[in-house]
C-alpha cells in the first residue's frame, strides 16, 4: 500500500515570499501519479498540480511548482510569491497508474501567510 | 465549465433521520467518487463508480450507507438511519478515466452534522 507523509503540520510564511511544503511517499510501483490539493477554510478541495512518475521535468502551474525527486521519493510543492489567499491546508496525494483509481492522501500541511 | 456540484452544502439533522447527499459530476467524466473527511481519519474513499457502475464500495462504513448513480450526471449518497458519528464533510469527485493516472476534481463538499 502507498503511504504519503507530510511532516509539517503547520507553517507560517511572509507575504511575497516562497514556501516549500514537504511530501514523501512510499511505493514499490514504477508508474504512479502525484497530486497536490488546496483546501481553504471554506472547505472545498482544489486541484493544484500533477506530476507523473515518468515525467522528466518538474511540473509547474503558475506560482505552483513541484520539486520531484524520484530517487528520494519526494514531491515537494513550492509556492512562489505567497499571497494572503494562499492560506489554506495543502494535501499531497498519490495514485498508481494502470487503472488504479485510489488516491492516498497525506495528513496535510496548514499554511498561514502573514501580511 | 461547471465543476462538480454538490447539494446541500450544509445539512443538520437529528440522529435516526435519513440523509441524502447529491452530486452532479463534471460533464463528460466517467468516474465518480464519494469521500468522507474527518479530523480523526482524514480523507477516506467511500465508494467509486465507473460508467455509472459501482466498482469498489469497500470504504462504505456499514449498511446504513448506500450510494447510487442512476445516470452519468447524478449520484446520491444516503445514510439511513444517521448517527452522530456520521458527522463529517462528504466530498464528491469526478474524473475522466483514461486508463492511467487521472486527476480527480472535487466538489465543494457537504458538511453534515448529526445531532
PDB file of C-alpha atoms in Angstrom:
ATOM      1  CA  UNK A   1       0.000   0.000   0.000  1.00  0.00           C
ATOM      2  CA  UNK A   2       1.136   3.513  -0.690  1.00  0.00           C
ATOM      3  CA  UNK A   3       1.953   5.867   2.120  1.00  0.00           C
ATOM      4  CA  UNK A   4       2.161   9.635   1.930  1.00  0.00           C
ATOM      5  CA  UNK A   5       3.986  11.586   4.612  1.00  0.00           C
ATOM      6  CA  UNK A   6       3.683  15.297   5.194  1.00  0.00           C
ATOM      7  CA  UNK A   7       5.840  16.121   8.189  1.00  0.00           C
ATOM      8  CA  UNK A   8       4.974  19.791   8.563  1.00  0.00           C
ATOM      9  CA  UNK A   9       1.634  20.195  10.324  1.00  0.00           C
ATOM     10  CA  UNK A  10       1.752  23.979  10.068  1.00  0.00           C
ATOM     11  CA  UNK A  11       3.852  26.717   8.507  1.00  0.00           C
ATOM     12  CA  UNK A  12       3.972  30.483   8.500  1.00  0.00           C
ATOM     13  CA  UNK A  13       5.226  32.444   5.519  1.00  0.00           C
ATOM     14  CA  UNK A  14       5.561  36.136   4.863  1.00  0.00           C
ATOM     15  CA  UNK A  15       3.571  37.576   2.011  1.00  0.00           C
ATOM     16  CA  UNK A  16       5.517  37.644  -1.280  1.00  0.00           C
ATOM     17  CA  UNK A  17       7.980  35.024  -0.085  1.00  0.00           C
ATOM     18  CA  UNK A  18       8.248  31.464  -1.366  1.00  0.00           C
ATOM     19  CA  UNK A  19       7.307  28.434   0.725  1.00  0.00           C
ATOM     20  CA  UNK A  20       8.109  24.758   0.262  1.00  0.00           C
ATOM     21  CA  UNK A  21       5.779  22.064   1.520  1.00  0.00           C
ATOM     22  CA  UNK A  22       7.330  18.660   2.008  1.00  0.00           C
ATOM     23  CA  UNK A  23       5.855  15.402   0.795  1.00  0.00           C
ATOM     24  CA  UNK A  24       7.462  11.997   0.767  1.00  0.00           C
ATOM     25  CA  UNK A  25       5.886   8.819  -0.449  1.00  0.00           C
ATOM     26  CA  UNK A  26       6.496   5.140  -0.237  1.00  0.00           C
ATOM     27  CA  UNK A  27       5.683   2.839  -3.111  1.00  0.00           C
ATOM     28  CA  UNK A  28       7.194  -0.081  -4.937  1.00  0.00           C
ATOM     29  CA  UNK A  29       5.385   0.798  -8.140  1.00  0.00           C
ATOM     30  CA  UNK A  30       7.251   2.245 -11.081  1.00  0.00           C
ATOM     31  CA  UNK A  31       4.276   4.055 -12.522  1.00  0.00           C
ATOM     32  CA  UNK A  32       2.334   6.462 -10.341  1.00  0.00           C
ATOM     33  CA  UNK A  33       0.997   9.984 -10.163  1.00  0.00           C
ATOM     34  CA  UNK A  34       1.455  12.680  -7.554  1.00  0.00           C
ATOM     35  CA  UNK A  35      -1.036  15.428  -6.835  1.00  0.00           C
ATOM     36  CA  UNK A  36      -1.341  18.471  -4.648  1.00  0.00           C
ATOM     37  CA  UNK A  37      -4.676  19.837  -3.484  1.00  0.00           C
ATOM     38  CA  UNK A  38      -5.508  23.014  -1.613  1.00  0.00           C
ATOM     39  CA  UNK A  39      -8.270  23.210   0.977  1.00  0.00           C
ATOM     40  CA  UNK A  40      -9.044  26.757   2.135  1.00  0.00           C
ATOM     41  CA  UNK A  41     -11.083  27.456   5.219  1.00  0.00           C
ATOM     42  CA  UNK A  42     -14.233  27.437   3.099  1.00  0.00           C
ATOM     43  CA  UNK A  43     -13.722  23.692   2.766  1.00  0.00           C
ATOM     44  CA  UNK A  44     -13.530  22.888  -0.924  1.00  0.00           C
ATOM     45  CA  UNK A  45     -10.700  20.746  -2.317  1.00  0.00           C
ATOM     46  CA  UNK A  46      -8.937  22.465  -5.187  1.00  0.00           C
ATOM     47  CA  UNK A  47      -6.614  20.583  -7.535  1.00  0.00           C
ATOM     48  CA  UNK A  48      -3.319  22.423  -7.941  1.00  0.00           C
ATOM     49  CA  UNK A  49      -0.741  20.358  -9.786  1.00  0.00           C
ATOM     50  CA  UNK A  50       0.112  16.886 -11.055  1.00  0.00           C
ATOM     51  CA  UNK A  51       3.384  15.048 -11.644  1.00  0.00           C
ATOM     52  CA  UNK A  52       3.677  11.694 -13.365  1.00  0.00           C
ATOM     53  CA  UNK A  53       6.402   9.356 -12.236  1.00  0.00           C
ATOM     54  CA  UNK A  54       7.842   9.184 -15.750  1.00  0.00           C
ATOM     55  CA  UNK A  55       7.784  12.924 -16.316  1.00  0.00           C
ATOM     56  CA  UNK A  56      11.353  14.113 -16.630  1.00  0.00           C
ATOM     57  CA  UNK A  57      10.585  17.750 -15.982  1.00  0.00           C
ATOM     58  CA  UNK A  58       9.124  19.147 -12.802  1.00  0.00           C
ATOM     59  CA  UNK A  59       5.517  20.217 -13.179  1.00  0.00           C
ATOM     60  CA  UNK A  60       4.640  23.894 -12.949  1.00  0.00           C
ATOM     61  CA  UNK A  61       1.291  25.674 -12.821  1.00  0.00           C
ATOM     62  CA  UNK A  62       1.537  29.409 -12.399  1.00  0.00           C
ATOM     63  CA  UNK A  63       3.012  30.107  -8.968  1.00  0.00           C
ATOM     64  CA  UNK A  64       2.988  26.411  -8.101  1.00  0.00           C
ATOM     65  CA  UNK A  65       5.824  24.075  -8.934  1.00  0.00           C
ATOM     66  CA  UNK A  66       6.507  20.538  -7.892  1.00  0.00           C
ATOM     67  CA  UNK A  67      10.050  19.615  -6.935  1.00  0.00           C
ATOM     68  CA  UNK A  68      10.057  15.955  -7.908  1.00  0.00           C
ATOM     69  CA  UNK A  69      12.992  13.851  -6.728  1.00  0.00           C
ATOM     70  CA  UNK A  70      12.187  10.322  -7.721  1.00  0.00           C
ATOM     71  CA  UNK A  71      15.188   8.629  -6.137  1.00  0.00           C
ATOM     72  CA  UNK A  72      14.390  10.259  -2.823  1.00  0.00           C
ATOM     73  CA  UNK A  73      10.668   9.634  -3.261  1.00  0.00           C
ATOM     74  CA  UNK A  74       9.795  13.210  -2.584  1.00  0.00           C
ATOM     75  CA  UNK A  75       7.354  15.556  -4.287  1.00  0.00           C
ATOM     76  CA  UNK A  76       7.596  18.918  -2.584  1.00  0.00           C
ATOM     77  CA  UNK A  77       5.266  21.761  -3.520  1.00  0.00           C
ATOM     78  CA  UNK A  78       6.780  25.188  -3.955  1.00  0.00           C
ATOM     79  CA  UNK A  79       4.525  28.231  -3.831  1.00  0.00           C
ATOM     80  CA  UNK A  80       6.269  31.335  -5.071  1.00  0.00           C
ATOM     81  CA  UNK A  81       5.357  34.910  -4.204  1.00  0.00           C
ATOM     82  CA  UNK A  82       2.896  33.902  -1.490  1.00  0.00           C
ATOM     83  CA  UNK A  83      -0.389  35.742  -1.269  1.00  0.00           C
ATOM     84  CA  UNK A  84      -2.821  36.063   1.611  1.00  0.00           C
ATOM     85  CA  UNK A  85      -5.231  33.876  -0.346  1.00  0.00           C
ATOM     86  CA  UNK A  86      -2.731  31.029  -0.220  1.00  0.00           C
ATOM     87  CA  UNK A  87      -3.534  30.496   3.452  1.00  0.00           C
ATOM     88  CA  UNK A  88      -5.050  27.009   3.476  1.00  0.00           C
ATOM     89  CA  UNK A  89      -4.446  23.348   4.162  1.00  0.00           C
ATOM     90  CA  UNK A  90      -2.428  21.595   1.465  1.00  0.00           C
ATOM     91  CA  UNK A  91      -2.657  17.882   0.783  1.00  0.00           C
ATOM     92  CA  UNK A  92      -0.231  15.703  -1.118  1.00  0.00           C
ATOM     93  CA  UNK A  93      -1.759  12.630  -2.749  1.00  0.00           C
ATOM     94  CA  UNK A  94      -0.642   9.707  -4.873  1.00  0.00           C
ATOM     95  CA  UNK A  95      -2.250   7.189  -7.118  1.00  0.00           C
ATOM     96  CA  UNK A  96      -0.835   4.305  -9.027  1.00  0.00           C
ATOM     97  CA  UNK A  97      -1.254   4.209 -12.740  1.00  0.00           C
ATOM     98  CA  UNK A  98      -2.568   1.230 -14.600  1.00  0.00           C
ATOM     99  CA  UNK A  99      -6.209   1.645 -13.740  1.00  0.00           C
ATOM    100  CA  UNK A 100      -5.703   2.254 -10.040  1.00  0.00           C
ATOM    101  CA  UNK A 101      -8.175   4.946  -9.113  1.00  0.00           C
ATOM    102  CA  UNK A 102      -7.427   5.189  -5.428  1.00  0.00           C
ATOM    103  CA  UNK A 103      -5.858   8.348  -4.123  1.00  0.00           C
ATOM    104  CA  UNK A 104      -3.782   8.063  -0.963  1.00  0.00           C
ATOM    105  CA  UNK A 105      -3.667  11.368   0.890  1.00  0.00           C
ATOM    106  CA  UNK A 106      -1.169  12.768   3.325  1.00  0.00           C
ATOM    107  CA  UNK A 107      -2.254  14.349   6.599  1.00  0.00           C
ATOM    108  CA  UNK A 108      -1.907  17.836   5.184  1.00  0.00           C
ATOM    109  CA  UNK A 109       0.072  20.985   5.976  1.00  0.00           C
ATOM    110  CA  UNK A 110      -1.555  24.203   7.098  1.00  0.00           C
ATOM    111  CA  UNK A 111      -0.019  27.308   5.556  1.00  0.00           C
ATOM    112  CA  UNK A 112      -0.649  30.734   7.030  1.00  0.00           C
ATOM    113  CA  UNK A 113       0.503  33.725   5.011  1.00  0.00           C
ATOM    114  CA  UNK A 114       1.306  36.817   7.051  1.00  0.00           C
ATOM    115  CA  UNK A 115       0.959  40.341   5.684  1.00  0.00           C
TER     116      UNK A 115
ATOM    117  CA  UNK B   1     -17.290  24.990 -17.372  1.00  0.00           C
ATOM    118  CA  UNK B   2     -19.136  23.967 -14.259  1.00  0.00           C
ATOM    119  CA  UNK B   3     -17.228  21.929 -11.733  1.00  0.00           C
ATOM    120  CA  UNK B   4     -18.596  19.171  -9.563  1.00  0.00           C
ATOM    121  CA  UNK B   5     -21.825  20.299  -7.940  1.00  0.00           C
ATOM    122  CA  UNK B   6     -22.940  19.053  -4.553  1.00  0.00           C
ATOM    123  CA  UNK B   7     -26.066  19.712  -2.564  1.00  0.00           C
ATOM    124  CA  UNK B   8     -26.853  20.589   0.072  1.00  0.00           C
ATOM    125  CA  UNK B   9     -23.738  22.438   1.195  1.00  0.00           C
ATOM    126  CA  UNK B  10     -24.725  22.086   4.820  1.00  0.00           C
ATOM    127  CA  UNK B  11     -27.044  19.606   6.461  1.00  0.00           C
ATOM    128  CA  UNK B  12     -28.044  19.448  10.100  1.00  0.00           C
ATOM    129  CA  UNK B  13     -30.220  16.554  11.138  1.00  0.00           C
ATOM    130  CA  UNK B  14     -31.164  14.556  14.165  1.00  0.00           C
ATOM    131  CA  UNK B  15     -29.996  11.071  14.929  1.00  0.00           C
ATOM    132  CA  UNK B  16     -32.128   8.467  13.256  1.00  0.00           C
ATOM    133  CA  UNK B  17     -33.161  10.607  10.326  1.00  0.00           C
ATOM    134  CA  UNK B  18     -32.429   9.772   6.712  1.00  0.00           C
ATOM    135  CA  UNK B  19     -29.903  11.966   4.934  1.00  0.00           C
ATOM    136  CA  UNK B  20     -29.428  12.180   1.178  1.00  0.00           C
ATOM    137  CA  UNK B  21     -26.442  13.908  -0.357  1.00  0.00           C
ATOM    138  CA  UNK B  22     -26.402  14.730  -4.051  1.00  0.00           C
ATOM    139  CA  UNK B  23     -23.706  15.112  -6.642  1.00  0.00           C
ATOM    140  CA  UNK B  24     -23.503  16.174 -10.256  1.00  0.00           C
ATOM    141  CA  UNK B  25     -20.119  15.290 -11.764  1.00  0.00           C
ATOM    142  CA  UNK B  26     -18.308  17.293 -14.404  1.00  0.00           C
ATOM    143  CA  UNK B  27     -19.908  16.711 -17.783  1.00  0.00           C
ATOM    144  CA  UNK B  28     -18.026  14.066 -19.744  1.00  0.00           C
ATOM    145  CA  UNK B  29     -16.365  12.470 -16.740  1.00  0.00           C
ATOM    146  CA  UNK B  30     -16.973   8.759 -16.392  1.00  0.00           C
ATOM    147  CA  UNK B  31     -15.666   8.144 -12.887  1.00  0.00           C
ATOM    148  CA  UNK B  32     -17.245   9.340  -9.673  1.00  0.00           C
ATOM    149  CA  UNK B  33     -16.010   9.089  -6.114  1.00  0.00           C
ATOM    150  CA  UNK B  34     -17.544   9.746  -2.716  1.00  0.00           C
ATOM    151  CA  UNK B  35     -15.147  10.671   0.097  1.00  0.00           C
ATOM    152  CA  UNK B  36     -15.608  11.455   3.761  1.00  0.00           C
ATOM    153  CA  UNK B  37     -13.308  13.821   5.658  1.00  0.00           C
ATOM    154  CA  UNK B  38     -12.969  13.905   9.419  1.00  0.00           C
ATOM    155  CA  UNK B  39     -10.323  15.292  11.705  1.00  0.00           C
ATOM    156  CA  UNK B  40      -9.542  11.868  13.078  1.00  0.00           C
ATOM    157  CA  UNK B  41      -9.368   9.862   9.865  1.00  0.00           C
ATOM    158  CA  UNK B  42      -8.619  12.436   7.200  1.00  0.00           C
ATOM    159  CA  UNK B  43      -9.976  11.760   3.718  1.00  0.00           C
ATOM    160  CA  UNK B  44     -11.447   8.322   3.170  1.00  0.00           C
ATOM    161  CA  UNK B  45     -12.763   6.897  -0.085  1.00  0.00           C
ATOM    162  CA  UNK B  46     -16.251   5.540   0.454  1.00  0.00           C
ATOM    163  CA  UNK B  47     -17.230   4.328  -2.996  1.00  0.00           C
ATOM    164  CA  UNK B  48     -16.106   4.540  -6.606  1.00  0.00           C
ATOM    165  CA  UNK B  49     -18.289   4.384  -9.709  1.00  0.00           C
ATOM    166  CA  UNK B  50     -17.073   3.892 -13.252  1.00  0.00           C
ATOM    167  CA  UNK B  51     -19.539   4.396 -16.093  1.00  0.00           C
ATOM    168  CA  UNK B  52     -22.347   4.502 -13.507  1.00  0.00           C
ATOM    169  CA  UNK B  53     -21.422   1.089 -12.095  1.00  0.00           C
ATOM    170  CA  UNK B  54     -20.186   0.735  -8.510  1.00  0.00           C
ATOM    171  CA  UNK B  55     -16.703  -0.734  -8.738  1.00  0.00           C
ATOM    172  CA  UNK B  56     -15.469  -0.510  -5.182  1.00  0.00           C
ATOM    173  CA  UNK B  57     -17.650   0.084  -2.140  1.00  0.00           C
ATOM    174  CA  UNK B  58     -15.208  -1.354   0.379  1.00  0.00           C
ATOM    175  CA  UNK B  59     -14.946   2.007   2.092  1.00  0.00           C
ATOM    176  CA  UNK B  60     -18.641   2.271   2.888  1.00  0.00           C
ATOM    177  CA  UNK B  61     -18.745   2.154   6.690  1.00  0.00           C
ATOM    178  CA  UNK B  62     -21.761  -0.081   7.137  1.00  0.00           C
ATOM    179  CA  UNK B  63     -25.151  -0.985   5.786  1.00  0.00           C
ATOM    180  CA  UNK B  64     -26.569   2.339   6.850  1.00  0.00           C
ATOM    181  CA  UNK B  65     -24.711   3.880   3.921  1.00  0.00           C
ATOM    182  CA  UNK B  66     -25.784   3.396   0.325  1.00  0.00           C
ATOM    183  CA  UNK B  67     -24.894   5.106  -2.928  1.00  0.00           C
ATOM    184  CA  UNK B  68     -26.458   5.143  -6.351  1.00  0.00           C
ATOM    185  CA  UNK B  69     -25.612   6.522  -9.736  1.00  0.00           C
ATOM    186  CA  UNK B  70     -28.703   6.218 -11.933  1.00  0.00           C
ATOM    187  CA  UNK B  71     -27.113   8.097 -14.816  1.00  0.00           C
ATOM    188  CA  UNK B  72     -23.876   9.773 -15.843  1.00  0.00           C
ATOM    189  CA  UNK B  73     -24.862  13.130 -14.417  1.00  0.00           C
ATOM    190  CA  UNK B  74     -26.201  12.304 -10.981  1.00  0.00           C
ATOM    191  CA  UNK B  75     -25.268  10.372  -7.877  1.00  0.00           C
ATOM    192  CA  UNK B  76     -26.614  10.142  -4.349  1.00  0.00           C
ATOM    193  CA  UNK B  77     -25.161   9.048  -1.049  1.00  0.00           C
ATOM    194  CA  UNK B  78     -27.768   8.070   1.516  1.00  0.00           C
ATOM    195  CA  UNK B  79     -27.383   7.474   5.221  1.00  0.00           C
ATOM    196  CA  UNK B  80     -30.279   5.770   6.948  1.00  0.00           C
ATOM    197  CA  UNK B  81     -30.507   5.977   9.897  1.00  0.00           C
ATOM    198  CA  UNK B  82     -27.957   8.694  10.589  1.00  0.00           C
ATOM    199  CA  UNK B  83     -25.824   8.708  13.744  1.00  0.00           C
ATOM    200  CA  UNK B  84     -23.736  11.461  15.386  1.00  0.00           C
ATOM    201  CA  UNK B  85     -20.524   9.694  14.338  1.00  0.00           C
ATOM    202  CA  UNK B  86     -21.518  10.258  10.716  1.00  0.00           C
ATOM    203  CA  UNK B  87     -20.875  13.976  11.176  1.00  0.00           C
ATOM    204  CA  UNK B  88     -18.211  14.888   8.629  1.00  0.00           C
ATOM    205  CA  UNK B  89     -17.637  16.649   5.346  1.00  0.00           C
ATOM    206  CA  UNK B  90     -18.655  14.491   2.400  1.00  0.00           C
ATOM    207  CA  UNK B  91     -16.998  15.151  -0.919  1.00  0.00           C
ATOM    208  CA  UNK B  92     -17.942  14.007  -4.357  1.00  0.00           C
ATOM    209  CA  UNK B  93     -15.197  13.952  -7.000  1.00  0.00           C
ATOM    210  CA  UNK B  94     -15.136  13.036 -10.655  1.00  0.00           C
ATOM    211  CA  UNK B  95     -12.523  12.224 -13.266  1.00  0.00           C
ATOM    212  CA  UNK B  96     -12.153  11.120 -16.845  1.00  0.00           C
ATOM    213  CA  UNK B  97     -10.794   7.583 -16.688  1.00  0.00           C
ATOM    214  CA  UNK B  98      -8.245   7.259 -19.444  1.00  0.00           C
ATOM    215  CA  UNK B  99      -6.701   4.121 -18.030  1.00  0.00           C
ATOM    216  CA  UNK B 100      -3.801   5.933 -16.471  1.00  0.00           C
ATOM    217  CA  UNK B 101      -3.437   8.410 -13.653  1.00  0.00           C
ATOM    218  CA  UNK B 102      -6.488  10.602 -13.774  1.00  0.00           C
ATOM    219  CA  UNK B 103      -6.951  13.838 -11.887  1.00  0.00           C
ATOM    220  CA  UNK B 104      -9.927  13.827  -9.563  1.00  0.00           C
ATOM    221  CA  UNK B 105     -11.822  17.097  -9.304  1.00  0.00           C
ATOM    222  CA  UNK B 106     -13.676  17.638  -6.086  1.00  0.00           C
ATOM    223  CA  UNK B 107     -16.955  19.302  -5.381  1.00  0.00           C
ATOM    224  CA  UNK B 108     -17.365  21.882  -2.612  1.00  0.00           C
ATOM    225  CA  UNK B 109     -18.440  19.237  -0.122  1.00  0.00           C
ATOM    226  CA  UNK B 110     -21.457  18.778   2.125  1.00  0.00           C
ATOM    227  CA  UNK B 111     -20.896  19.464   5.798  1.00  0.00           C
ATOM    228  CA  UNK B 112     -23.135  17.039   7.675  1.00  0.00           C
ATOM    229  CA  UNK B 113     -23.932  17.456  11.339  1.00  0.00           C
ATOM    230  CA  UNK B 114     -25.955  14.760  13.058  1.00  0.00           C
ATOM    231  CA  UNK B 115     -27.245  15.813  16.471  1.00  0.00           C
TER     232      UNK B 115
END
